[in-house]
Short mmCIF file of C-alpha atoms in Angstrom, two decimals:
data_model
loop_
_atom_site.label_atom_id
_atom_site.label_comp_id
_atom_site.label_asym_id
_atom_site.label_seq_id
_atom_site.Cartn_x
_atom_site.Cartn_y
_atom_site.Cartn_z
CA MET A 1 -23.95 157.35 177.31
CA PRO A 2 -21.21 156.68 180.33
CA ARG A 3 -20.50 158.89 183.18
CA GLN A 4 -17.07 160.67 181.64
CA GLU A 5 -18.82 161.10 178.30
CA TYR A 6 -21.39 162.56 180.71
CA GLN A 7 -19.84 165.02 182.42
CA ASN A 8 -18.45 165.96 179.39
CA SER A 9 -21.41 167.48 178.09
CA LEU A 10 -22.82 169.44 181.02
CA GLU A 11 -19.44 171.41 180.40
CA SER A 12 -19.99 171.84 176.90
CA LEU A 13 -23.19 172.81 177.21
CA ARG A 14 -21.97 175.94 179.81
CA ASP A 15 -19.54 176.57 177.58
CA ASP A 16 -21.75 176.87 174.63
CA VAL A 17 -23.78 179.07 176.36
CA LEU A 18 -20.77 181.45 177.74
CA TYR A 19 -20.43 181.74 174.91
CA MET A 20 -23.69 182.80 172.96
CA SER A 21 -23.35 185.08 176.05
CA GLU A 22 -20.30 187.41 174.55
CA LEU A 23 -21.79 187.26 171.31
CA VAL A 24 -24.81 189.20 172.66
CA ALA A 25 -22.58 191.18 174.75
CA GLU A 26 -20.64 192.03 171.57
CA ARG A 27 -23.29 192.84 169.91
CA LEU A 28 -25.06 194.81 172.61
CA ARG A 29 -22.20 197.20 172.73
CA MET A 30 -22.32 197.56 169.07
CA GLY A 31 -25.67 198.21 169.41
CA LEU A 32 -25.15 200.65 171.71
CA ASP A 33 -22.12 202.44 169.83
CA ALA A 34 -24.63 202.43 167.01
CA LEU A 35 -26.92 204.68 168.83
CA GLU A 36 -23.54 207.46 170.35
CA GLN A 37 -22.46 207.67 166.51
CA LYS A 38 -25.55 206.69 164.03
CA ASP A 39 -22.65 204.05 162.95
CA GLU A 40 -25.73 203.24 160.07
CA GLU A 41 -22.73 200.62 158.78
CA LEU A 42 -22.56 199.28 162.16
CA ALA A 43 -25.49 199.27 163.07
CA GLN A 44 -26.44 196.35 159.93
CA GLN A 45 -24.36 194.66 161.80
CA VAL A 46 -26.19 194.07 165.16
CA ILE A 47 -29.43 193.50 163.18
CA GLU A 48 -28.47 190.29 159.94
CA GLY A 49 -26.24 189.80 163.32
CA ASP A 50 -29.87 188.27 165.00
CA SER A 51 -30.46 185.56 162.44
CA GLU A 52 -26.58 183.83 164.19
CA ILE A 53 -28.36 184.63 168.43
CA ASN A 54 -31.08 182.96 167.92
CA ARG A 55 -29.93 179.67 165.72
CA MET A 56 -27.34 179.57 168.36
CA TYR A 57 -30.80 179.91 171.01
CA LEU A 58 -32.66 177.10 169.17
CA ASP A 59 -29.38 174.89 168.86
CA LEU A 60 -29.31 174.80 173.00
CA GLU A 61 -32.17 174.83 173.62
CA GLN A 62 -31.96 171.62 171.74
CA GLU A 63 -29.35 170.96 173.53
CA CYS A 64 -31.62 170.05 176.96
CA ILE A 65 -33.84 168.34 175.61
CA ASN A 66 -31.60 165.69 174.33
CA LEU A 67 -29.67 165.83 177.93
CA ILE A 68 -32.27 165.32 179.60
CA ALA A 69 -34.04 162.79 177.29
CA LEU A 70 -31.16 160.73 177.67
CA GLN A 71 -29.58 160.78 181.00
CA GLN A 72 -32.78 161.75 182.84
CA PRO A 73 -30.81 163.54 184.75
CA VAL A 74 -31.48 165.01 189.18
CA ALA A 75 -30.56 166.93 191.98
CA SER A 76 -27.90 169.24 190.17
CA ASP A 77 -27.54 168.55 186.91
CA LEU A 78 -31.41 168.16 186.56
CA ARG A 79 -31.25 172.29 187.71
CA PHE A 80 -28.71 173.69 185.52
CA ILE A 81 -29.43 172.01 182.84
CA ALA A 82 -32.87 173.69 183.19
CA ALA A 83 -31.38 177.02 184.47
CA SER A 84 -28.89 177.06 181.57
CA PHE A 85 -32.78 176.64 179.72
CA LYS A 86 -34.00 179.48 181.00
CA ILE A 87 -30.60 182.01 180.77
CA THR A 88 -30.52 181.53 176.54
CA THR A 89 -33.93 182.38 176.47
CA ASP A 90 -33.11 185.89 178.62
CA LEU A 91 -30.10 185.66 176.29
CA GLU A 92 -31.77 185.56 172.64
CA ARG A 93 -34.32 187.85 173.75
CA ILE A 94 -31.32 191.12 174.99
CA GLY A 95 -30.03 189.91 171.34
CA ASP A 96 -33.59 191.39 170.26
CA LEU A 97 -33.39 194.62 172.47
CA ALA A 98 -29.99 194.77 171.14
CA THR A 99 -31.28 194.67 166.66
CA ASN A 100 -33.48 197.54 168.90
CA LEU A 101 -31.17 199.83 169.39
CA ALA A 102 -30.16 198.74 166.55
CA GLY A 103 -32.96 199.66 164.08
CA TYR A 104 -33.54 202.91 166.69
CA ALA A 105 -29.74 204.05 165.54
CA THR A 106 -30.98 203.48 161.66
CA GLU A 107 -33.78 205.02 162.22
CA ALA A 108 -32.84 209.13 164.75
CA ASP A 109 -32.98 211.54 162.18
CA ARG A 110 -32.17 214.17 165.13
CA ASP A 111 -30.46 214.72 168.87
CA VAL A 112 -33.56 215.08 171.41
CA PHE A 113 -32.55 215.55 175.05
CA PRO A 114 -28.69 214.93 174.83
CA GLU A 115 -28.55 214.82 178.52
CA VAL A 116 -29.64 211.70 178.60
CA ASP A 117 -27.22 209.62 179.34
CA ILE A 118 -28.28 206.35 177.60
CA GLN A 119 -24.61 205.75 177.25
CA GLN A 120 -24.39 205.29 181.46
CA ILE A 121 -27.72 203.29 181.13
CA GLY A 122 -26.13 201.13 178.99
CA ASP A 123 -23.01 200.17 180.30
CA GLU A 124 -24.51 200.03 183.16
CA THR A 125 -26.84 197.35 181.85
CA LEU A 126 -23.91 195.84 179.54
CA ASP A 127 -22.27 195.30 182.69
CA MET A 128 -24.95 194.24 184.88
CA LEU A 129 -25.39 191.04 182.10
CA GLU A 130 -21.60 189.83 181.95
CA THR A 131 -22.12 189.54 185.65
CA ALA A 132 -25.14 187.47 185.76
CA MET A 133 -23.57 185.01 183.39
CA GLU A 134 -19.53 185.32 185.22
CA ALA A 135 -22.19 183.83 188.52
CA TYR A 136 -23.82 181.44 186.34
CA ALA A 137 -19.68 180.64 185.38
CA GLU A 138 -18.40 180.59 188.97
CA GLU A 139 -21.79 179.48 190.93
CA ASP A 140 -21.38 182.65 192.97
CA ALA A 141 -24.40 183.35 194.88
CA GLU A 142 -22.40 186.80 195.81
CA LEU A 143 -22.27 187.57 192.67
CA CYS A 144 -25.82 186.97 191.53
CA ARG A 145 -27.41 188.81 194.93
CA SER A 146 -25.39 191.82 193.59
CA VAL A 147 -27.37 191.82 190.28
CA ALA A 148 -30.57 191.97 191.90
CA ASP A 149 -29.09 194.52 194.29
CA ARG A 150 -27.77 196.85 191.15
CA ASP A 151 -31.23 196.97 189.24
CA ASP A 152 -32.65 199.06 191.82
CA GLU A 153 -30.46 202.18 191.02
CA VAL A 154 -31.20 201.22 186.65
CA ASP A 155 -35.13 201.43 187.04
CA ALA A 156 -34.22 204.39 189.17
CA MET A 157 -32.03 206.04 186.12
CA CYS A 158 -34.23 204.90 183.60
CA GLU A 159 -37.13 206.64 185.21
CA ALA A 160 -35.11 209.81 185.92
CA ALA A 161 -34.25 210.42 182.10
CA SER A 162 -37.87 209.34 181.64
CA GLU A 163 -39.55 211.90 183.65
CA MET A 164 -36.46 214.61 181.88
CA VAL A 165 -38.61 214.20 178.53
CA VAL A 166 -42.03 214.75 179.69
CA ARG A 167 -40.96 217.27 182.40
CA ASP A 168 -39.00 219.04 179.33
CA LEU A 169 -41.69 218.68 176.74
CA ILE A 170 -44.43 220.42 178.88
CA GLU A 171 -42.51 222.47 180.42
CA ALA A 172 -39.95 224.33 177.66
CA ASP A 173 -42.44 223.72 175.18
CA PRO A 174 -41.35 223.41 171.96
CA PHE A 175 -43.97 223.45 169.83
CA GLY A 176 -43.91 227.57 170.09
CA GLU A 177 -41.15 226.78 167.44
CA ALA A 178 -41.85 227.97 164.40
CA ASP A 179 -39.46 225.70 162.47
CA LEU A 180 -40.24 222.73 164.22
CA ASP A 181 -41.47 219.49 162.27
CA ALA A 182 -43.86 218.15 165.53
CA GLU A 183 -44.60 214.81 164.23
CA ALA A 184 -40.52 214.27 163.32
CA TYR A 185 -39.96 215.60 166.60
CA MET A 186 -42.94 213.65 168.63
CA THR A 187 -40.97 209.96 166.88
CA ASP A 188 -37.84 210.44 167.93
CA ILE A 189 -39.31 211.46 171.28
CA SER A 190 -40.64 207.92 170.96
CA ARG A 191 -38.00 205.97 169.75
CA LEU A 192 -35.91 208.30 172.47
CA LEU A 193 -38.72 207.26 175.30
CA LEU A 194 -38.33 203.09 173.53
CA THR A 195 -34.55 202.96 174.13
CA ILE A 196 -34.29 203.88 177.45
CA ARG A 197 -37.44 200.91 178.67
CA ASP A 198 -34.98 198.34 176.70
CA LEU A 199 -32.39 198.88 178.23
CA GLU A 200 -34.00 198.81 181.67
CA ARG A 201 -35.74 195.59 180.09
CA VAL A 202 -31.96 194.51 179.04
CA GLY A 203 -31.14 194.90 183.03
CA ASP A 204 -35.05 192.88 183.67
CA HIS A 205 -33.17 189.99 182.05
CA ALA A 206 -29.39 189.71 183.95
CA VAL A 207 -31.91 189.73 186.98
CA ASN A 208 -33.52 186.34 185.79
CA ILE A 209 -29.73 185.21 184.51
CA ALA A 210 -29.48 185.58 187.81
CA ALA A 211 -31.75 184.38 189.92
CA ARG A 212 -31.64 181.33 187.58
CA SER A 213 -28.58 180.83 188.42
CA LEU A 214 -28.21 180.97 192.22
CA TYR A 215 -31.03 178.64 192.23
CA MET A 216 -28.26 176.44 190.64
CA ALA A 217 -25.99 177.17 192.55
CA GLU A 218 -27.98 176.87 195.60
CA ASP A 219 -31.56 175.18 195.38
CA ASP A 220 -32.38 179.08 196.27
CA ASP A 221 -35.52 180.80 194.64
CA GLU A 222 -34.81 183.96 196.15
CA LEU A 223 -34.90 185.67 193.70
CA LEU A 224 -36.90 184.39 191.09
CA TYR A 225 -39.83 185.87 192.68
#
């Protein structure tokens, strides 16, 4: 493959990864909106669209393998291709988590703990994802580190939300209410805790993307471990 064609292939890979990230971010936003609005039609769009993200992931995996096999890249080019492959894995996982959120939207049948601000946590993790992808696109080391720094804030928000749910369950003793369907109530509580956990995992994947982008840009593994 001539040199210019090879460079075009690398740029095409970058564009494809960025397009996948835009699609995943859109699905994550749709999943959050479906959860907030209990919009089953929107949720179904996210669930059915997961196969598109999975296919995109497999196509990009093959694209990376072909570049490595045919071009035998070294140094910065090899780090770029390897980082792109790892990042598509994180994006595919975030797509799965967006599908989970959509599933919770279709299953929830009551409001529990409205004081737990799921949208705020979701907004933070979505912004982390978008910043991490900007760092990948621009090879911006400072943006990579800023994503990692924000992860502690998201972890603290998730921990506080989970503690609020557990503490209120203990202190308020809702099971003393005569008309409470205890089994349905506990199912909704479990679903809320799973939602918080999944959003925390979105933040973790964003940090992974930032870590791979930093390694790609500066051969620096400080965020990888």
